[in-house]
Structures are given as C-alpha cells and as structure tokens.
Short mmCIF file of C-alpha atoms and ligand atoms in Angstrom, two decimals:
data_model
loop_
_atom_site.label_atom_id
_atom_site.label_comp_id
_atom_site.label_asym_id
_atom_site.label_seq_id
_atom_site.Cartn_x
_atom_site.Cartn_y
_atom_site.Cartn_z
CA MET A 1101 -144.91 -19.19 114.24
CA LEU A 1102 -144.58 -21.79 117.00
CA ILE A 1103 -141.30 -21.83 118.94
CA LEU A 1104 -140.06 -24.17 121.65
CA GLY A 1105 -137.37 -22.53 123.80
CA PHE A 1106 -134.78 -24.02 126.14
CA GLU A 1107 -132.92 -22.11 128.87
CA SER A 1108 -130.09 -23.77 130.80
CA SER A 1109 -127.38 -21.14 131.21
CA CYS A 1110 -127.11 -21.25 135.00
CA ASP A 1111 -129.19 -22.84 137.75
CA GLU A 1112 -132.65 -22.93 136.21
CA THR A 1113 -133.89 -25.34 133.58
CA GLY A 1114 -136.64 -23.64 131.62
CA VAL A 1115 -138.71 -24.83 128.67
CA ALA A 1116 -141.54 -22.90 127.02
CA LEU A 1117 -143.74 -22.81 123.97
CA VAL A 1118 -144.47 -19.39 122.47
CA GLU A 1119 -146.69 -18.52 119.53
CA LEU A 1120 -146.08 -15.41 117.48
CA ARG A 1121 -149.00 -14.29 115.34
CA GLU A 1122 -148.88 -11.44 112.90
CA GLY A 1123 -150.41 -8.26 114.21
CA ALA A 1124 -151.02 -9.74 117.66
CA ALA A 1125 -149.14 -9.90 120.93
CA PRO A 1126 -146.91 -12.95 121.40
CA LEU A 1127 -148.62 -15.72 123.31
CA LEU A 1128 -147.04 -17.89 125.98
CA LEU A 1129 -148.80 -21.22 125.47
CA ALA A 1130 -147.03 -23.15 128.22
CA HIS A 1131 -143.88 -23.02 130.25
CA ALA A 1132 -142.16 -25.15 132.86
CA LEU A 1133 -139.25 -24.43 135.12
CA HIS A 1134 -137.05 -26.28 137.54
CA SER A 1135 -134.94 -24.21 139.90
CA GLN A 1136 -131.80 -25.81 141.34
CA VAL A 1137 -131.69 -23.36 144.24
CA THR A 1138 -132.14 -25.97 146.98
CA MET A 1139 -129.41 -28.15 145.46
CA HIS A 1140 -126.82 -25.34 145.40
CA GLU A 1141 -127.87 -23.84 148.72
CA ALA A 1142 -125.61 -26.12 150.73
CA TYR A 1143 -122.57 -24.79 148.82
CA GLY A 1144 -123.47 -21.10 149.06
CA GLY A 1145 -123.42 -20.69 145.28
CA VAL A 1146 -123.83 -22.49 141.96
CA VAL A 1147 -121.62 -25.57 141.49
CA PRO A 1148 -121.23 -25.77 137.69
CA GLU A 1149 -120.82 -29.56 137.42
CA LEU A 1150 -123.88 -30.21 139.59
CA ALA A 1151 -125.82 -27.65 137.55
CA SER A 1152 -125.03 -29.40 134.25
CA ARG A 1153 -125.99 -32.82 135.59
CA ASP A 1154 -129.26 -31.54 136.95
CA HIS A 1155 -130.14 -29.86 133.63
CA VAL A 1156 -129.63 -33.27 131.99
CA ARG A 1157 -132.06 -34.85 134.45
CA ARG A 1158 -134.75 -32.16 134.12
CA VAL A 1159 -134.80 -30.97 130.55
CA LEU A 1160 -136.76 -33.76 128.83
CA PRO A 1161 -139.46 -34.18 131.51
CA LEU A 1162 -139.96 -30.39 131.41
CA ALA A 1163 -140.22 -30.40 127.62
CA ARG A 1164 -142.81 -33.21 127.79
CA GLU A 1165 -144.74 -31.25 130.41
CA VAL A 1166 -144.81 -28.13 128.21
CA MET A 1167 -145.94 -29.99 125.11
CA ALA A 1168 -148.66 -31.82 127.05
CA ALA A 1169 -149.93 -28.61 128.68
CA SER A 1170 -150.03 -26.75 125.36
CA LYS A 1171 -151.89 -29.55 123.59
CA ARG A 1172 -149.70 -28.94 120.55
CA SER A 1173 -147.58 -31.57 118.82
CA LEU A 1174 -143.86 -31.44 118.14
CA GLU A 1175 -144.58 -31.67 114.40
CA GLU A 1176 -146.27 -28.27 114.57
CA LEU A 1177 -143.08 -26.52 115.74
CA ASP A 1178 -141.52 -24.00 113.35
CA LEU A 1179 -138.34 -23.46 115.32
CA VAL A 1180 -136.40 -24.77 118.32
CA ALA A 1181 -134.57 -22.05 120.28
CA TYR A 1182 -131.97 -22.35 123.02
CA THR A 1183 -129.71 -20.14 125.09
CA ARG A 1184 -126.38 -20.09 123.30
CA GLY A 1185 -124.68 -17.91 125.91
CA PRO A 1186 -123.45 -16.31 128.04
CA GLY A 1187 -123.43 -18.71 130.96
CA LEU A 1188 -121.79 -21.86 132.31
CA ALA A 1189 -120.37 -23.87 129.41
CA GLY A 1190 -121.48 -27.28 130.63
CA ALA A 1191 -124.94 -26.03 131.54
CA LEU A 1192 -125.40 -24.27 128.18
CA LEU A 1193 -124.37 -27.45 126.36
CA VAL A 1194 -127.33 -29.35 127.83
CA GLY A 1195 -129.94 -26.94 126.41
CA SER A 1196 -128.08 -26.60 123.14
CA ALA A 1197 -127.63 -30.36 122.65
CA THR A 1198 -131.26 -31.06 123.57
CA ALA A 1199 -132.61 -28.39 121.23
CA ASN A 1200 -130.41 -29.54 118.36
CA ALA A 1201 -131.18 -33.23 118.85
CA LEU A 1202 -134.90 -32.57 118.96
CA ALA A 1203 -134.80 -30.27 115.93
CA LEU A 1204 -132.66 -32.74 113.98
CA ALA A 1205 -135.12 -35.56 114.69
CA LEU A 1206 -138.05 -33.35 113.64
CA GLY A 1207 -136.32 -31.82 110.62
CA LYS A 1208 -136.80 -28.32 112.06
CA PRO A 1209 -134.34 -25.38 112.23
CA VAL A 1210 -132.69 -24.06 115.40
CA LEU A 1211 -131.73 -20.62 116.65
CA GLY A 1212 -129.26 -19.87 119.46
CA VAL A 1213 -130.32 -16.90 121.57
CA HIS A 1214 -128.36 -14.45 123.73
CA HIS A 1215 -129.49 -14.85 127.34
CA LEU A 1216 -129.56 -11.09 127.98
CA GLU A 1217 -131.60 -10.47 124.85
CA GLY A 1218 -134.10 -12.89 126.36
CA HIS A 1219 -134.27 -10.84 129.56
CA LEU A 1220 -134.41 -7.61 127.57
CA LEU A 1221 -137.39 -8.67 125.47
CA SER A 1222 -139.24 -10.54 128.25
CA PRO A 1223 -141.58 -7.57 129.03
CA PHE A 1224 -143.13 -8.14 125.57
CA LEU A 1225 -144.86 -11.14 127.17
CA SER A 1226 -146.44 -8.96 129.85
CA ALA A 1227 -149.95 -7.54 129.91
CA ASP A 1228 -148.43 -4.08 129.34
CA PRO A 1229 -145.80 -4.58 126.62
CA PRO A 1230 -143.42 -1.73 125.74
CA GLU A 1231 -142.88 -0.06 122.37
CA PHE A 1232 -139.51 0.73 120.81
CA PRO A 1233 -137.40 2.79 121.41
CA PHE A 1234 -136.70 2.49 125.14
CA ILE A 1235 -133.99 2.53 127.76
CA ALA A 1236 -133.37 -0.89 129.28
CA LEU A 1237 -132.04 -1.48 132.76
CA LEU A 1238 -130.73 -5.05 132.78
CA VAL A 1239 -130.03 -6.21 136.30
CA SER A 1240 -129.20 -9.86 136.85
CA GLY A 1241 -126.79 -11.98 138.84
CA GLY A 1242 -124.09 -11.56 136.23
CA HIS A 1243 -124.88 -8.25 134.52
CA THR A 1244 -125.79 -4.65 135.25
CA GLN A 1245 -126.25 -2.65 132.07
CA LEU A 1246 -128.09 0.36 130.75
CA MET A 1247 -128.95 0.13 127.09
CA ARG A 1248 -130.69 2.12 124.43
CA VAL A 1249 -132.94 -0.25 122.50
CA ASP A 1250 -134.25 0.95 119.13
CA GLY A 1251 -135.59 -2.38 117.94
CA VAL A 1252 -134.91 -6.10 117.97
CA GLY A 1253 -131.14 -6.50 117.62
CA GLU A 1254 -130.55 -2.75 117.88
CA TYR A 1255 -128.85 -2.40 121.23
CA GLU A 1256 -126.50 0.39 122.23
CA LEU A 1257 -124.64 -0.09 125.49
CA LEU A 1258 -124.76 3.15 127.50
CA GLY A 1259 -123.13 1.99 130.70
CA GLU A 1260 -122.39 -1.11 132.75
CA THR A 1261 -120.81 -2.27 135.95
CA ILE A 1262 -117.06 -2.09 136.15
CA ASP A 1263 -116.93 -4.85 138.79
CA ASP A 1264 -119.76 -6.71 140.57
CA ALA A 1265 -123.27 -6.92 139.14
CA ALA A 1266 -126.24 -5.62 141.14
CA GLY A 1267 -127.43 -9.19 141.76
CA GLU A 1268 -123.95 -10.12 142.92
CA ALA A 1269 -123.99 -7.18 145.34
CA PHE A 1270 -127.27 -8.50 146.76
CA ASP A 1271 -125.96 -12.08 146.89
CA LYS A 1272 -122.58 -11.26 148.45
CA SER A 1273 -124.04 -8.89 151.05
CA ALA A 1274 -126.64 -11.53 151.89
CA LYS A 1275 -123.87 -14.07 152.40
CA LEU A 1276 -122.10 -11.68 154.80
CA LEU A 1277 -125.37 -11.50 156.74
CA GLY A 1278 -125.51 -15.27 156.91
CA LEU A 1279 -128.49 -15.51 154.55
CA GLY A 1280 -128.91 -18.42 152.16
CA TYR A 1281 -128.34 -18.60 148.44
CA PRO A 1282 -129.53 -16.88 146.28
CA GLY A 1283 -129.22 -13.93 148.59
CA GLY A 1284 -131.20 -11.27 146.69
CA PRO A 1285 -134.72 -12.34 147.62
CA ALA A 1286 -133.61 -13.28 151.18
CA LEU A 1287 -131.94 -9.91 151.73
CA ALA A 1288 -135.00 -8.12 150.34
CA ARG A 1289 -137.25 -10.03 152.77
CA LEU A 1290 -135.06 -9.20 155.76
CA ALA A 1291 -134.84 -5.56 154.65
CA GLU A 1292 -138.63 -5.23 155.11
CA PHE A 1293 -138.01 -5.24 158.87
CA GLY A 1294 -135.04 -2.88 158.84
CA ASP A 1295 -134.32 0.83 158.87
CA ASP A 1296 -132.75 1.83 155.56
CA LYS A 1297 -131.06 4.84 157.15
CA ALA A 1298 -129.49 2.94 160.04
CA PHE A 1299 -126.14 2.62 158.30
CA ALA A 1300 -124.62 5.10 155.86
CA LEU A 1301 -123.37 2.85 153.08
CA PRO A 1302 -121.66 4.19 149.94
CA ARG A 1303 -123.52 4.82 146.67
CA PRO A 1304 -120.58 4.10 144.34
CA LEU A 1305 -120.27 6.23 141.16
CA LEU A 1306 -123.56 7.99 141.98
CA HIS A 1307 -122.15 11.33 140.81
CA SER A 1308 -119.64 10.04 138.27
CA GLY A 1309 -121.46 11.76 135.41
CA ASP A 1310 -121.43 8.61 133.29
CA LEU A 1311 -123.76 5.63 133.27
CA ASP A 1312 -121.37 3.07 134.72
CA PHE A 1313 -121.86 1.20 137.99
CA SER A 1314 -119.55 -0.21 140.65
CA PHE A 1315 -120.71 -2.41 143.51
CA ALA A 1316 -117.51 -3.99 144.83
CA GLY A 1317 -116.91 -1.13 147.31
CA LEU A 1318 -120.40 -1.49 148.71
CA LYS A 1319 -119.80 -5.15 149.46
CA THR A 1320 -116.59 -4.18 151.31
CA ALA A 1321 -118.50 -1.55 153.30
CA VAL A 1322 -121.10 -4.15 154.25
CA ARG A 1323 -118.32 -6.50 155.34
CA VAL A 1324 -116.80 -3.78 157.55
CA GLN A 1325 -120.21 -2.96 159.03
CA VAL A 1326 -121.02 -6.60 159.77
CA GLY A 1327 -117.53 -6.97 161.29
CA LYS A 1328 -118.10 -4.01 163.61
CA LEU A 1329 -121.34 -5.53 164.79
CA ALA A 1330 -119.84 -8.98 165.16
CA ASN A 1331 -119.93 -9.15 168.93
CA ARG A 1332 -123.37 -7.73 169.45
CA VAL A 1333 -125.21 -8.47 166.26
CA CYS A 1334 -128.92 -8.95 166.81
CA GLU A 1335 -131.82 -9.55 164.47
CA GLN A 1336 -132.63 -5.85 164.25
CA ASP A 1337 -129.04 -4.98 163.29
CA ARG A 1338 -129.08 -7.56 160.55
CA ALA A 1339 -132.38 -6.22 159.22
CA ASP A 1340 -130.99 -2.67 159.37
CA VAL A 1341 -127.87 -3.67 157.42
CA ALA A 1342 -130.06 -5.46 154.86
CA ALA A 1343 -132.33 -2.43 154.47
CA SER A 1344 -129.39 -0.03 154.18
CA THR A 1345 -127.66 -2.26 151.62
CA GLN A 1346 -130.80 -2.61 149.51
CA ALA A 1347 -131.36 1.15 149.65
CA ALA A 1348 -127.78 1.83 148.47
CA ILE A 1349 -128.06 -0.56 145.50
CA VAL A 1350 -131.52 0.67 144.52
CA ASP A 1351 -130.58 4.36 144.82
CA VAL A 1352 -127.73 3.94 142.32
CA LEU A 1353 -129.80 1.86 139.89
CA VAL A 1354 -132.63 4.40 139.95
CA ALA A 1355 -130.40 7.49 139.66
CA LYS A 1356 -128.46 6.09 136.70
CA SER A 1357 -131.65 4.98 134.95
CA MET A 1358 -133.04 8.50 135.30
CA SER A 1359 -129.79 9.93 133.88
CA ALA A 1360 -129.98 7.57 130.91
CA LEU A 1361 -133.55 8.65 130.21
CA LYS A 1362 -132.64 12.32 130.50
CA GLN A 1363 -129.55 12.03 128.29
CA SER A 1364 -131.38 10.07 125.57
CA GLY A 1365 -134.59 12.07 125.73
CA LEU A 1366 -136.54 8.78 125.70
CA THR A 1367 -139.68 8.40 127.80
CA ARG A 1368 -139.87 4.65 128.17
CA LEU A 1369 -137.97 2.40 130.58
CA VAL A 1370 -137.84 -1.39 130.54
CA VAL A 1371 -136.50 -3.24 133.56
CA ALA A 1372 -135.37 -6.84 133.18
CA GLY A 1373 -133.34 -9.52 134.95
CA GLY A 1374 -133.62 -11.14 138.36
CA VAL A 1375 -133.07 -7.96 140.40
CA GLY A 1376 -136.02 -6.46 138.51
CA ALA A 1377 -138.18 -8.54 140.86
CA ASN A 1378 -137.04 -6.37 143.79
CA ARG A 1379 -140.00 -4.52 145.28
CA ARG A 1380 -138.13 -1.48 146.50
CA LEU A 1381 -136.52 -1.06 143.07
CA ARG A 1382 -139.95 -1.21 141.42
CA GLU A 1383 -141.47 1.25 143.88
CA GLN A 1384 -138.69 3.80 143.46
CA LEU A 1385 -138.63 3.49 139.69
CA ASP A 1386 -142.41 3.87 139.56
CA THR A 1387 -142.24 7.04 141.67
CA GLN A 1388 -139.35 8.63 139.78
CA CYS A 1389 -140.73 7.72 136.36
CA ALA A 1390 -144.21 9.04 137.19
CA ARG A 1391 -142.60 12.32 138.21
CA ARG A 1392 -140.89 12.59 134.83
CA GLY A 1393 -143.73 11.35 132.66
CA VAL A 1394 -141.84 8.15 131.83
CA ARG A 1395 -143.64 4.83 131.20
CA VAL A 1396 -141.94 1.96 132.96
CA HIS A 1397 -142.39 -1.69 131.95
CA TYR A 1398 -141.49 -4.84 133.85
CA PRO A 1399 -141.66 -8.49 132.89
CA GLU A 1400 -144.29 -10.49 134.76
CA LEU A 1401 -142.76 -11.35 138.15
CA HIS A 1402 -142.35 -15.04 137.30
CA LEU A 1403 -140.52 -14.10 134.09
CA CYS A 1404 -137.99 -11.81 135.83
CA THR A 1405 -135.59 -14.58 136.70
CA ASP A 1406 -134.33 -17.12 134.18
CA ASN A 1407 -136.94 -18.99 132.16
CA GLY A 1408 -137.54 -20.64 128.79
CA ALA A 1409 -140.30 -18.26 127.72
CA MET A 1410 -137.95 -15.32 127.21
CA ILE A 1411 -135.69 -17.49 125.03
CA ALA A 1412 -138.53 -18.70 122.80
CA LEU A 1413 -139.84 -15.13 122.60
CA ALA A 1414 -136.47 -13.58 121.70
CA ALA A 1415 -136.00 -16.16 118.93
CA ALA A 1416 -139.48 -15.46 117.59
CA MET A 1417 -139.00 -11.70 117.64
CA ARG A 1418 -135.60 -12.02 115.91
CA VAL A 1419 -137.05 -14.10 113.11
CA ALA A 1420 -140.10 -11.83 112.76
CA ALA A 1421 -137.82 -8.77 112.54
CA GLY A 1422 -135.67 -10.46 109.89
CA ARG A 1423 -132.65 -10.26 112.18
CA GLY A 1424 -132.18 -13.91 113.06
CA SER A 1425 -131.26 -16.74 110.75
CA PRO A 1426 -132.48 -20.11 111.89
CA ARG A 1427 -130.09 -22.79 110.71
CA PRO A 1428 -130.24 -26.54 110.25
CA ALA A 1429 -129.84 -28.46 113.50
CA GLY A 1430 -126.72 -30.45 114.18
CA ALA A 1431 -123.57 -28.39 114.48
CA PHE A 1432 -124.39 -26.96 117.88
CA ASP A 1433 -122.18 -24.60 119.78
CA VAL A 1434 -122.35 -22.47 122.90
CA GLN A 1435 -120.74 -19.17 123.79
CA PRO A 1436 -120.09 -18.93 127.55
CA ARG A 1437 -118.68 -15.41 127.09
CA TRP A 1438 -120.64 -13.42 124.57
CA PRO A 1439 -121.09 -9.63 124.62
CA LEU A 1440 -124.63 -8.67 123.59
CA ALA A 1441 -123.26 -6.22 121.03
CA GLU A 1442 -121.74 -9.17 119.15
CA ALA A 1443 -125.06 -10.97 119.06
CA ALA A 1444 -126.79 -7.98 117.52
O1 LIG B 1050 -131.67 -12.99 135.87
P1 LIG B 1050 -131.33 -13.96 136.92
O2 LIG B 1050 -132.36 -14.99 137.31
O3 LIG B 1050 -130.08 -14.79 136.57
C1 LIG B 1050 -128.98 -14.29 135.89
O4 LIG B 1050 -129.05 -14.25 134.63
O5 LIG B 1050 -128.04 -13.90 136.61
O6 LIG B 1050 -130.90 -13.09 138.20
C2 LIG B 1050 -130.54 -13.69 139.40
C3 LIG B 1050 -130.17 -12.60 140.37
C4 LIG B 1050 -129.56 -13.12 141.66
O7 LIG B 1050 -128.42 -12.37 141.97
C5 LIG B 1050 -130.68 -12.89 142.68
O8 LIG B 1050 -130.19 -12.69 144.00
C6 LIG B 1050 -131.33 -11.65 142.15
O9 LIG B 1050 -131.33 -11.84 140.74
N1 LIG B 1050 -132.70 -11.45 142.64
C7 LIG B 1050 -133.08 -10.45 143.46
C8 LIG B 1050 -134.45 -10.62 143.74
N2 LIG B 1050 -134.89 -11.74 143.05
C9 LIG B 1050 -133.80 -12.22 142.39
N3 LIG B 1050 -132.38 -9.43 143.98
C10 LIG B 1050 -133.03 -8.56 144.78
N4 LIG B 1050 -134.34 -8.67 145.09
C11 LIG B 1050 -135.10 -9.67 144.61
N5 LIG B 1050 -136.39 -9.76 144.92
ZN1 LIG B 1051 -130.60 -14.37 133.63
#
C-alpha cells in the first residue's frame, strides 16, 4: 500500500510517501518539510492567517519534491491522507483541500487523520519500533496526555493537562526569558549552561495521585523569578532559570509516566510529540525505565515535531488494521477541535 500524506495543522507543511508491506516494517520512501518558524518568529508565536497562506505556497512544491525523490508516480498511489484535525482551521483546510483535489484528479480515495494519532504512531517508523500494548506520553505544543494504547485506534486516555501543555510551558517560559519562538529548543539549549537546582520551581500535581498535569502555575513561578532578577539579570541567571524550568517540567513528565506504567502493569513506553525531542527528558526516561525493566521508544528525532510521514503512516496503519475507511475524495472537511477518543 502506497500512501501520500499531508500535514498542515500548524506551522509546518509536511508531505511524505510511505509504503506499507505485509509482514514488514513500514517504509518511509521520501518526505519533505517546510517550517514556518522564521516567519512567525517576529510575532512571538504562530499567526494563523500567515500560516495558512504559507501552506498554500509550499504544499505543491513539497509534494513534487517527494514524488521526484521517491521515483514513484502519482498513479501508483493507493491512498491520499491528510491531517483532518485538531489544529488551525485555515491551515488544516490547505492540506485537506490539496489532498482531496489530488485524489479526485487521480480517482483515488482519501483518509483524514487525527494529528495526535500521527504523533502516537510515529515511533513505528523508527529503527526500534514498539509493540502493542504500551503507555504513550504525548507531549506537544498543544497537548500533554498519557494514554494506554492497545492497538491502532484503541486509545484510553489516562490523564492530561488541566491547563497549559508541556510544550506551552517551555514556550511561555522561554518567552519570559526573552528567547525566540518556538521557545522549547531555545530554552533547552540555554539550560545546558545552567544549574538546574539554582531556583526551586514548583512541580505541579507531582503528588496528586492521578495522572493529570498542570503547568500554568510553573509559568507564573518563572515569571515571578524573572521579575525578581529583573534589575540584575545576567547570562548565568537566565541559564539557571532555564535549567530549573526544564528540570521542573521533565520531573513531572517522568514521574507521571512511571506512575502510568506502574498502574497499568505495562512494560513499554512510547514518547511522541515535539517535547519528545528534549534531551533531558530522554535521558531521565531512559534512566528510570532501565531501572524498572521498561522498554522506551522514541520517534526518530526529525519525526518528533510535525511532519507528513506520521500522517501517511497513521493512515496506512488504520487501513491495515481495518479501522479506517478511506472514502471518495471531494467532500472534504476539517476538525479544528477533535478529541482523539472521538477519532478512535
Ligand atoms: O509536536 P509539535 O511539533 O507541534 C504540536 O503539535 O504542537 O510540538 C511543538 C512543541 C513546541 O512547544 C516546542 O517548543 C516543543 O514542541 N519542542 C521542545 C523541543 N523541541 C520542540 N521542547 C523542549 N525541548 C525540545 N528540544
Ligand atoms: Zn504536533
């Protein structure tokens, strides 16, 4: 099965061609990505209208690039997949309209994919793919969730953030430190030079007994700390705040993941979403999981943040599992707000 996938839910235009062969690991034949980061940087965050317009400009050249690199023809496609939601409505419409127009012209079916399902299944494209069942820690700019995953489309939400997402906590703290957008990677880089014990920042809900998260209080604590330093802030202070903030976020993510594993009795953890690229998070999870005899799986680093490969893959795995119904192209829709449970 040959699937072309389009991702355009936020600030990255991604296109990829994935092949799913029976009895073999899925194969990423080609993928291309354009990140709008430099365009949104000046505004300190994603400007939805600019995002949509840029997706329009990029999507077809990227699709041509992918097809050329794969040396396959459009006629060989079995399915065209796109991110149906959640995300920015205007941005989603670009991927959806492109996928549907292409599929209509080719007489091929389409399948709309849930963006988080894409992230969730992305480690299946790695050199060390997981096996079901597993606990998934989904940490992106918009979501922080712990899930029990028993198979494709079998997702049980165990806990999630009650306010900001982990990525948002990184981004907002980075902004307070005067770092650019997106703040996560920038804060992580600065944290390398800091002392993670310099400032005692809160670990919200660490001992709440459930698997929910809360990061809004941490952001407030960072604001207070930066305010206190305002008159004498130096590079080292900024690095110390960055390191302390990263440590607080990572500590909570790791502790709750361990609780989820313990409560479920499962011995496999899958980490997905942009924050999954964080080095400290990976190091701490590796250490804690090794101690407990848990196997931990990550997507390839370049597939942690948004991309088309995870969308093509999720569509392929849905169809292969008999849990996705490709439909004729044409009547396209998007779902900017779409709980994963409703997609399953
Ligand atoms: O999954 P993603 O690309 O987009 C969403 O679906 O939201 O995640 C983006 C988020 C941003 O908040 C970004 O700051 C964060 O992932 N991020 C990181 C790192 N790389 C990306 N956060 C911490 N450390 C990183 N290395
Ligand atoms: Zn994402």
